[in-house]
Rosetta silent file (secondary structure, phi, psi, omega in degrees, C-alpha in Angstrom):
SEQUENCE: XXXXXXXXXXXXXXXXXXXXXXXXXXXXXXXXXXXXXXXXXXXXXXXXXXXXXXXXXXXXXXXXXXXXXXXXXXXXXXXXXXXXXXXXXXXXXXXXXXXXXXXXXXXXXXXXXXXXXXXXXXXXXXXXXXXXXXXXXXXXXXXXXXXXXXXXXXXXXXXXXXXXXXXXXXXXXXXXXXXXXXXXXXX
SCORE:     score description
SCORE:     0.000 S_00000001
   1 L     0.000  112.334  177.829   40.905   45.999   85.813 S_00000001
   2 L   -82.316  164.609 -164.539   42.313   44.871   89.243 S_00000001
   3 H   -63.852  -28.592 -175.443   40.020   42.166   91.227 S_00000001
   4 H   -93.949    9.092  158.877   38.813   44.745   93.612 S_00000001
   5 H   -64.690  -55.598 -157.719   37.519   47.091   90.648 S_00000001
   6 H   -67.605  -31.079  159.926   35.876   44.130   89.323 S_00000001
   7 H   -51.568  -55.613 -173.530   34.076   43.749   93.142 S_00000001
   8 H   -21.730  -73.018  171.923   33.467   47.220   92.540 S_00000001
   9 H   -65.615  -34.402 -164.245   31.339   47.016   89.277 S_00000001
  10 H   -69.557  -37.244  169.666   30.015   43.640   90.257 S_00000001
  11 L   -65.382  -13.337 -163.834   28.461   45.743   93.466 S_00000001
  12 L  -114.158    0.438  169.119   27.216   48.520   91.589 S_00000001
  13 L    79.004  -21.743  171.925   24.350   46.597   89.627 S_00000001
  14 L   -58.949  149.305 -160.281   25.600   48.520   86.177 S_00000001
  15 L   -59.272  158.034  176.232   24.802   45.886   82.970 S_00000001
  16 L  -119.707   81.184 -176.845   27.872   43.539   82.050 S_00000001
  17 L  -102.440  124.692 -149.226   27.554   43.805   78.067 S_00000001
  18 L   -45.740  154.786 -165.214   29.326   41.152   76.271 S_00000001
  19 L    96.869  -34.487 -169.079   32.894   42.141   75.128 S_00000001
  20 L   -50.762  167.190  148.293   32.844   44.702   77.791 S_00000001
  21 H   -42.938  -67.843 -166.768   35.986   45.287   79.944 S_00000001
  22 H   -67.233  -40.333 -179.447   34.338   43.485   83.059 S_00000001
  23 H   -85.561  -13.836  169.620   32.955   41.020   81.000 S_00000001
  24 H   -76.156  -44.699  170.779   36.771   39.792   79.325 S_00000001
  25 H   -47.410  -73.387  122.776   38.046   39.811   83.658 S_00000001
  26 H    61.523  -83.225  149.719   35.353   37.344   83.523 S_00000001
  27 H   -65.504   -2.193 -177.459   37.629   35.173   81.444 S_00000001
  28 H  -105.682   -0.489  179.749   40.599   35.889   82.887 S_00000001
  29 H   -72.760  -41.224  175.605   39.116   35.293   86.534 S_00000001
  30 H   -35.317  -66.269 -173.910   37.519   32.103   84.653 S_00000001
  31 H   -58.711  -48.704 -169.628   41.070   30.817   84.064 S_00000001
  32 H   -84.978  -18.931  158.765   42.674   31.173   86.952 S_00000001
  33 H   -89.606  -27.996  145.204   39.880   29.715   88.893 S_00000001
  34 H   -32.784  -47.779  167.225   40.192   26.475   86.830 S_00000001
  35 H   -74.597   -6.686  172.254   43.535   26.247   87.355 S_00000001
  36 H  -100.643  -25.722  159.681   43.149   26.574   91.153 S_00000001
  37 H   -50.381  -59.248  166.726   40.196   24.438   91.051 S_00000001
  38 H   -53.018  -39.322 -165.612   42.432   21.559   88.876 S_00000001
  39 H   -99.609  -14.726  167.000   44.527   21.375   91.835 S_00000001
  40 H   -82.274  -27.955 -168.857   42.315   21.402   94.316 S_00000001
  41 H   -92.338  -10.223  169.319   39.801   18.854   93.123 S_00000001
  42 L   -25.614  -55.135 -168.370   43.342   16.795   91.755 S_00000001
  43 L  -155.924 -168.935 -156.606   44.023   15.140   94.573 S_00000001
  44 L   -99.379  158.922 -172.569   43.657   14.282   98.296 S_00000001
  45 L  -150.509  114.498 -160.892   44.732   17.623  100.568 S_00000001
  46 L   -81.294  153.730  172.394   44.544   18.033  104.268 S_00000001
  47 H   -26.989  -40.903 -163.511   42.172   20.987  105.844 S_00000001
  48 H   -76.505  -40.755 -145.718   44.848   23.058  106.381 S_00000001
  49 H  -100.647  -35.785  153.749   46.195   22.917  102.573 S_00000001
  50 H   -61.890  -44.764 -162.198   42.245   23.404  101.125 S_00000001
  51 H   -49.239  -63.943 -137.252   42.261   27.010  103.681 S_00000001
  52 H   -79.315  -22.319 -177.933   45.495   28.257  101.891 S_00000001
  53 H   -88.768  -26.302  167.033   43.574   26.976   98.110 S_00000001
  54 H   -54.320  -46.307 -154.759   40.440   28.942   99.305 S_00000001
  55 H   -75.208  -36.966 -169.734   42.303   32.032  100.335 S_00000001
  56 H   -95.584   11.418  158.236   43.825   32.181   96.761 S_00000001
  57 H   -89.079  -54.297  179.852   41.175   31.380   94.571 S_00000001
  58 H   -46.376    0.595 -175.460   38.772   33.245   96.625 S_00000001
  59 L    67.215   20.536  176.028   41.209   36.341   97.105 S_00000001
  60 L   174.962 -177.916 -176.706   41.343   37.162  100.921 S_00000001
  61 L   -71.794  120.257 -155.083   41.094   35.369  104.340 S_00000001
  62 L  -102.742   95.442 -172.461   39.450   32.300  104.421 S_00000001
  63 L   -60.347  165.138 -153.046   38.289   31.344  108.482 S_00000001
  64 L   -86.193  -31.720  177.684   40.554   28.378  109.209 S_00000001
  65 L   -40.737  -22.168 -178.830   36.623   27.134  110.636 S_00000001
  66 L   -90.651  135.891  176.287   35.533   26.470  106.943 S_00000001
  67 E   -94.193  123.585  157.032   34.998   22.690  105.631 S_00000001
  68 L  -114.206 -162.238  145.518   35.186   21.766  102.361 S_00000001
  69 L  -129.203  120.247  173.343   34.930   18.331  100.844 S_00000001
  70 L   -68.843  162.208  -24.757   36.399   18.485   97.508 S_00000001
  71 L   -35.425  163.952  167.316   35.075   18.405   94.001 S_00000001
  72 E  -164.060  120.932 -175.635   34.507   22.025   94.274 S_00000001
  73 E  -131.588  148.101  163.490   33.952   24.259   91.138 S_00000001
  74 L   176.904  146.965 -136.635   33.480   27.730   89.976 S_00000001
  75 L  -109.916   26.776 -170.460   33.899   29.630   87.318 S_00000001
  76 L  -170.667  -63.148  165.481   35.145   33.234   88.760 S_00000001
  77 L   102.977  -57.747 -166.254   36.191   32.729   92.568 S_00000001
  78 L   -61.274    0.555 -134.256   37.014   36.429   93.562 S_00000001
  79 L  -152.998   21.082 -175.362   33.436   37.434   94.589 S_00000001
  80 L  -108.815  124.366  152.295   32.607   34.343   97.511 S_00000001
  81 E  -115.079  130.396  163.435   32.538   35.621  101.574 S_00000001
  82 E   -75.145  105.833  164.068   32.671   32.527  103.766 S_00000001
  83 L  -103.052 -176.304  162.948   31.764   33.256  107.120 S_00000001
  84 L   -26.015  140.347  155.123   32.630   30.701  110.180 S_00000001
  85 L    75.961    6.501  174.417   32.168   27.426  110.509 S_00000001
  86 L   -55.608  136.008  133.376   30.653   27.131  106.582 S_00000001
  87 E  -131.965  139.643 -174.880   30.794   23.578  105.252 S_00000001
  88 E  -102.955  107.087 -169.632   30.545   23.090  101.605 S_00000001
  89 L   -74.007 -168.683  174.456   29.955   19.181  100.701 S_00000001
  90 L   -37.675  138.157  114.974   30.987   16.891   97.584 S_00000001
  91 L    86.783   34.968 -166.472   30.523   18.005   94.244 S_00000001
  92 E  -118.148  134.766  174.502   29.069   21.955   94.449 S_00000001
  93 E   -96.893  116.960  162.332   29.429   24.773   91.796 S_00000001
  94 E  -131.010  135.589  160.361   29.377   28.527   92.160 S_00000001
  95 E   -96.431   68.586  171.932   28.886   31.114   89.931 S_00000001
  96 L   -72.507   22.866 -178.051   29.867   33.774   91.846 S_00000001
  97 L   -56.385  -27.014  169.457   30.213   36.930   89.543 S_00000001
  98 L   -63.146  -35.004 -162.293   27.210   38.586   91.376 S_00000001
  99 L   103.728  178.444 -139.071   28.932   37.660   94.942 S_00000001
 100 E   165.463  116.183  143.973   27.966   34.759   97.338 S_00000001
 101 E  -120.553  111.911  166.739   27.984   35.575  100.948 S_00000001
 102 E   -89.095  129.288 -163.910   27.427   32.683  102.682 S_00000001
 103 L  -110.568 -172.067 -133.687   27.135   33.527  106.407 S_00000001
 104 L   -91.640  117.845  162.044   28.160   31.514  109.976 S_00000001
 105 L    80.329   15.205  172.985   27.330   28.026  110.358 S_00000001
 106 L   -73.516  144.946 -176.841   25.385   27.620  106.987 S_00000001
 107 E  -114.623  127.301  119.347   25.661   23.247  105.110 S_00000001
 108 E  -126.387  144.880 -164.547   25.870   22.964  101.659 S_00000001
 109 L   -79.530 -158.056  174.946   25.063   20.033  100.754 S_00000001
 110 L   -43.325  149.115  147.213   25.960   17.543   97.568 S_00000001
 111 L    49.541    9.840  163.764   26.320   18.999   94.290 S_00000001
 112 L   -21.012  119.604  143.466   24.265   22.542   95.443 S_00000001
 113 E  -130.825  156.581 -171.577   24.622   25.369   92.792 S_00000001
 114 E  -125.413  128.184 -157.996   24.701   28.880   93.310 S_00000001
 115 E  -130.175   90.460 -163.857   24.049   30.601   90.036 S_00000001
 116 L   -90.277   -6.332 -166.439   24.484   35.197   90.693 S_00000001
 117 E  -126.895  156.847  176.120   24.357   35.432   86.749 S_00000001
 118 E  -128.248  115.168  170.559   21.544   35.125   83.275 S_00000001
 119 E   -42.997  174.053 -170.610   22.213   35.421   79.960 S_00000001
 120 L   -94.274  166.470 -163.029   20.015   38.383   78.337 S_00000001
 121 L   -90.427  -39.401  179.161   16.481   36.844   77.384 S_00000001
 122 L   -91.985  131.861 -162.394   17.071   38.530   73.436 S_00000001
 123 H   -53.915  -33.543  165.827   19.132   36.606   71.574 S_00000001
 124 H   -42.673  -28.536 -170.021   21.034   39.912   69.580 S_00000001
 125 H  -115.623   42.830 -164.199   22.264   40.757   73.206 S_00000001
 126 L   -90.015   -4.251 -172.232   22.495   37.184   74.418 S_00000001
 127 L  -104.546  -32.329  150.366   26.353   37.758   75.276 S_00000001
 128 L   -62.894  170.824 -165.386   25.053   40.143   78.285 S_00000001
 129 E  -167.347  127.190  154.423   24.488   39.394   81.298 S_00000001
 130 E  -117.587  153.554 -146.095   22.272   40.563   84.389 S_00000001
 131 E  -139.487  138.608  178.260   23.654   39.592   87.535 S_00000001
 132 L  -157.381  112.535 -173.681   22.336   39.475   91.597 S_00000001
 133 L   -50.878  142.468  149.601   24.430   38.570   94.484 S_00000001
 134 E   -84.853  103.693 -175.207   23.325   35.335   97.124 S_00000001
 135 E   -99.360   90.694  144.127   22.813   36.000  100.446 S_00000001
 136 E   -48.566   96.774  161.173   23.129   32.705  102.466 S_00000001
 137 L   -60.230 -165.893  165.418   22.243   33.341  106.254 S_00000001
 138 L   -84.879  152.741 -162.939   23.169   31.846  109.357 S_00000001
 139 L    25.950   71.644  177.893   22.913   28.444  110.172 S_00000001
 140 L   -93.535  157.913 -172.090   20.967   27.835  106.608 S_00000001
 141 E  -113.705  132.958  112.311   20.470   24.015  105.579 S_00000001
 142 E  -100.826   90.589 -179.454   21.088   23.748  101.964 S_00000001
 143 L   -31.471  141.729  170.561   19.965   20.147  100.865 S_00000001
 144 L   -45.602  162.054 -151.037   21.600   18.156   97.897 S_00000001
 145 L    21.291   38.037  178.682   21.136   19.123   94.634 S_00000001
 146 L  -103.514  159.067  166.997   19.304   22.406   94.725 S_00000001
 147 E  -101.898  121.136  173.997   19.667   25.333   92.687 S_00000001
 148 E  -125.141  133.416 -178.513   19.649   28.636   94.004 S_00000001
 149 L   -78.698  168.008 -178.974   19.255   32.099   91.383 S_00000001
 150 L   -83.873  149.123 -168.472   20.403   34.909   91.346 S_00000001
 151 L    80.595    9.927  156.123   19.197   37.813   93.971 S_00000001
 152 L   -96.540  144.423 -171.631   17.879   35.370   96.328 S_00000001
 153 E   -93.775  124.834  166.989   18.317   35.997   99.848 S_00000001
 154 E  -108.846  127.360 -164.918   17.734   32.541  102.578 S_00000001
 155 L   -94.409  170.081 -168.700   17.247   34.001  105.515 S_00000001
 156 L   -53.610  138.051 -175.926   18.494   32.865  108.819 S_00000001
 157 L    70.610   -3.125  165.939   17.683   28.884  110.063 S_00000001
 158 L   -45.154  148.798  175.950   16.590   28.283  106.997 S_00000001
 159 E  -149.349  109.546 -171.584   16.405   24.765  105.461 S_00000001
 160 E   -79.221  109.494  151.588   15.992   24.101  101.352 S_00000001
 161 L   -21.335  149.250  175.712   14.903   20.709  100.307 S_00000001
 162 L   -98.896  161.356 -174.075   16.913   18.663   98.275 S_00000001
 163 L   103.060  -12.586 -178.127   16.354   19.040   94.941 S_00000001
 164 L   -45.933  139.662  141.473   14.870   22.629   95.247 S_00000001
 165 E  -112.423  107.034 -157.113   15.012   25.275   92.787 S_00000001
 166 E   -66.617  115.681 -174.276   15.198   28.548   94.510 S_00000001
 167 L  -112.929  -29.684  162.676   13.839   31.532   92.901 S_00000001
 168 L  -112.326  166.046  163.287   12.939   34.118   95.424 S_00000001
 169 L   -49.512  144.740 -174.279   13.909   35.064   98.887 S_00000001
 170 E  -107.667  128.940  168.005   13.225   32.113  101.524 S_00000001
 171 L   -65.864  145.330 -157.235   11.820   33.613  104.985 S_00000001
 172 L   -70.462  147.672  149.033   14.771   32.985  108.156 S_00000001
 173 L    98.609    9.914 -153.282   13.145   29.763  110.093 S_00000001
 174 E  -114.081  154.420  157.780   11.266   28.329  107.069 S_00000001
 175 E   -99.322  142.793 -161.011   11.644   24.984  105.247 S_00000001
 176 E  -142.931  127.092 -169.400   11.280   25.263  101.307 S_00000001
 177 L  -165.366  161.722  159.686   11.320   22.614   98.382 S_00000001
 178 L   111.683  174.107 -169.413    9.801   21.699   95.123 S_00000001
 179 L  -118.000  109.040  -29.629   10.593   23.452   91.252 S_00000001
 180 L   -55.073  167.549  148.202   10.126   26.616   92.085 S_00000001
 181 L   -22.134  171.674  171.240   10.460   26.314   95.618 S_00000001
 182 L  -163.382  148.295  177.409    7.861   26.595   97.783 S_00000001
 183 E   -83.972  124.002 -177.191    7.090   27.091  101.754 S_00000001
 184 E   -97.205  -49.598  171.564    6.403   23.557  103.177 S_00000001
 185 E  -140.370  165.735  173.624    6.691   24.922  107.279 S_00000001
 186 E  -101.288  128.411 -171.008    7.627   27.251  109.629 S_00000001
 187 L  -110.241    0.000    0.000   10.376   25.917  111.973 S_00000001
């Protein structure tokens, strides 16, 4: 299965049942973003030198506009869109098998995870997986330590509390916090 097959299937919403083709790229995507991961979170690396570790775990062109701050982890890689001007802080995890598009001008903050995939709820199939991409909007706020699920959408100007766990779509313009989330104002 080449990586843009595996976009393919990941895009088409069909089940990922354990064993599967799609679910063994899984590990082998797995690997190779560890080992790109190891070297990025290794040591100290100028801007320019993160861009060129982005473009190859993530698999395509990385705008030279995006900030990262290293740790930086995830556990697939191939399935993240960046758009300008993204910065990703200290210590943040994605599970991007679903996809991640994080869009123009969007913060994430400390230790933020973005989670597209869930084991199956019965344990005989517990080795499945259903899966829903993250749609980050423009200029979104994401506060330290929140969790965002899979299939939620934050809509533009948004700004997630820290500590949040996100469960549904967030309206663009809205501030949101608490386990789940919740709307605290309109901005």
């Amino acid at each position: 299965m080449s990586i843009q097959e595996f976009r393919e299937y990941m895009a088409s919403g069909k089940p990922v049942i354990g064993g599967s083709e799609v679910h063994m790229m899984f590990h082998k995507l797995s690997q190779e973003a560890l080992q790109i991961t190891a070297e990025i979170n290794g040591k100290y690396h100028t801007p320019e030198e993160l861009q060129a570790f982005l473009e190859k775990l993530f698999g395509h062109e990385v705008p030279e506009s995006v900030g990262i701050f290293p740790p930086f982890h995830t556990d697939c890689g191939k399935n993240t869109v960046l758009g300008e001007r993204v910065f990703i802080n200290m210590g943040c995890k994605f599970q991007d098998q679903g996809g991640i598009f994080i869009d123009e001008g969007a913060l994430i903050g400390h230790n933020v995870v973005l989670a597209t995939l869930n084991h199956d709820l019965d344990p005989a199939n517990r080795q499945s997986m259903t899966y829903a991409p993250i749609h980050i909007g423009k200029n979104v706020w994401i506060g330290a330590n929140a969790t965002v699920l899979q299939g939620v959408t934050i809509g533009d100007g948004a700004v997630v509390a820290a500590g949040a766990v996100v469960t549904r779509d967030v309206e663009p313009n809205t501030v949101v916090g608490g386990v789940p989330a919740k709307l605290i104002k309109r901005l």
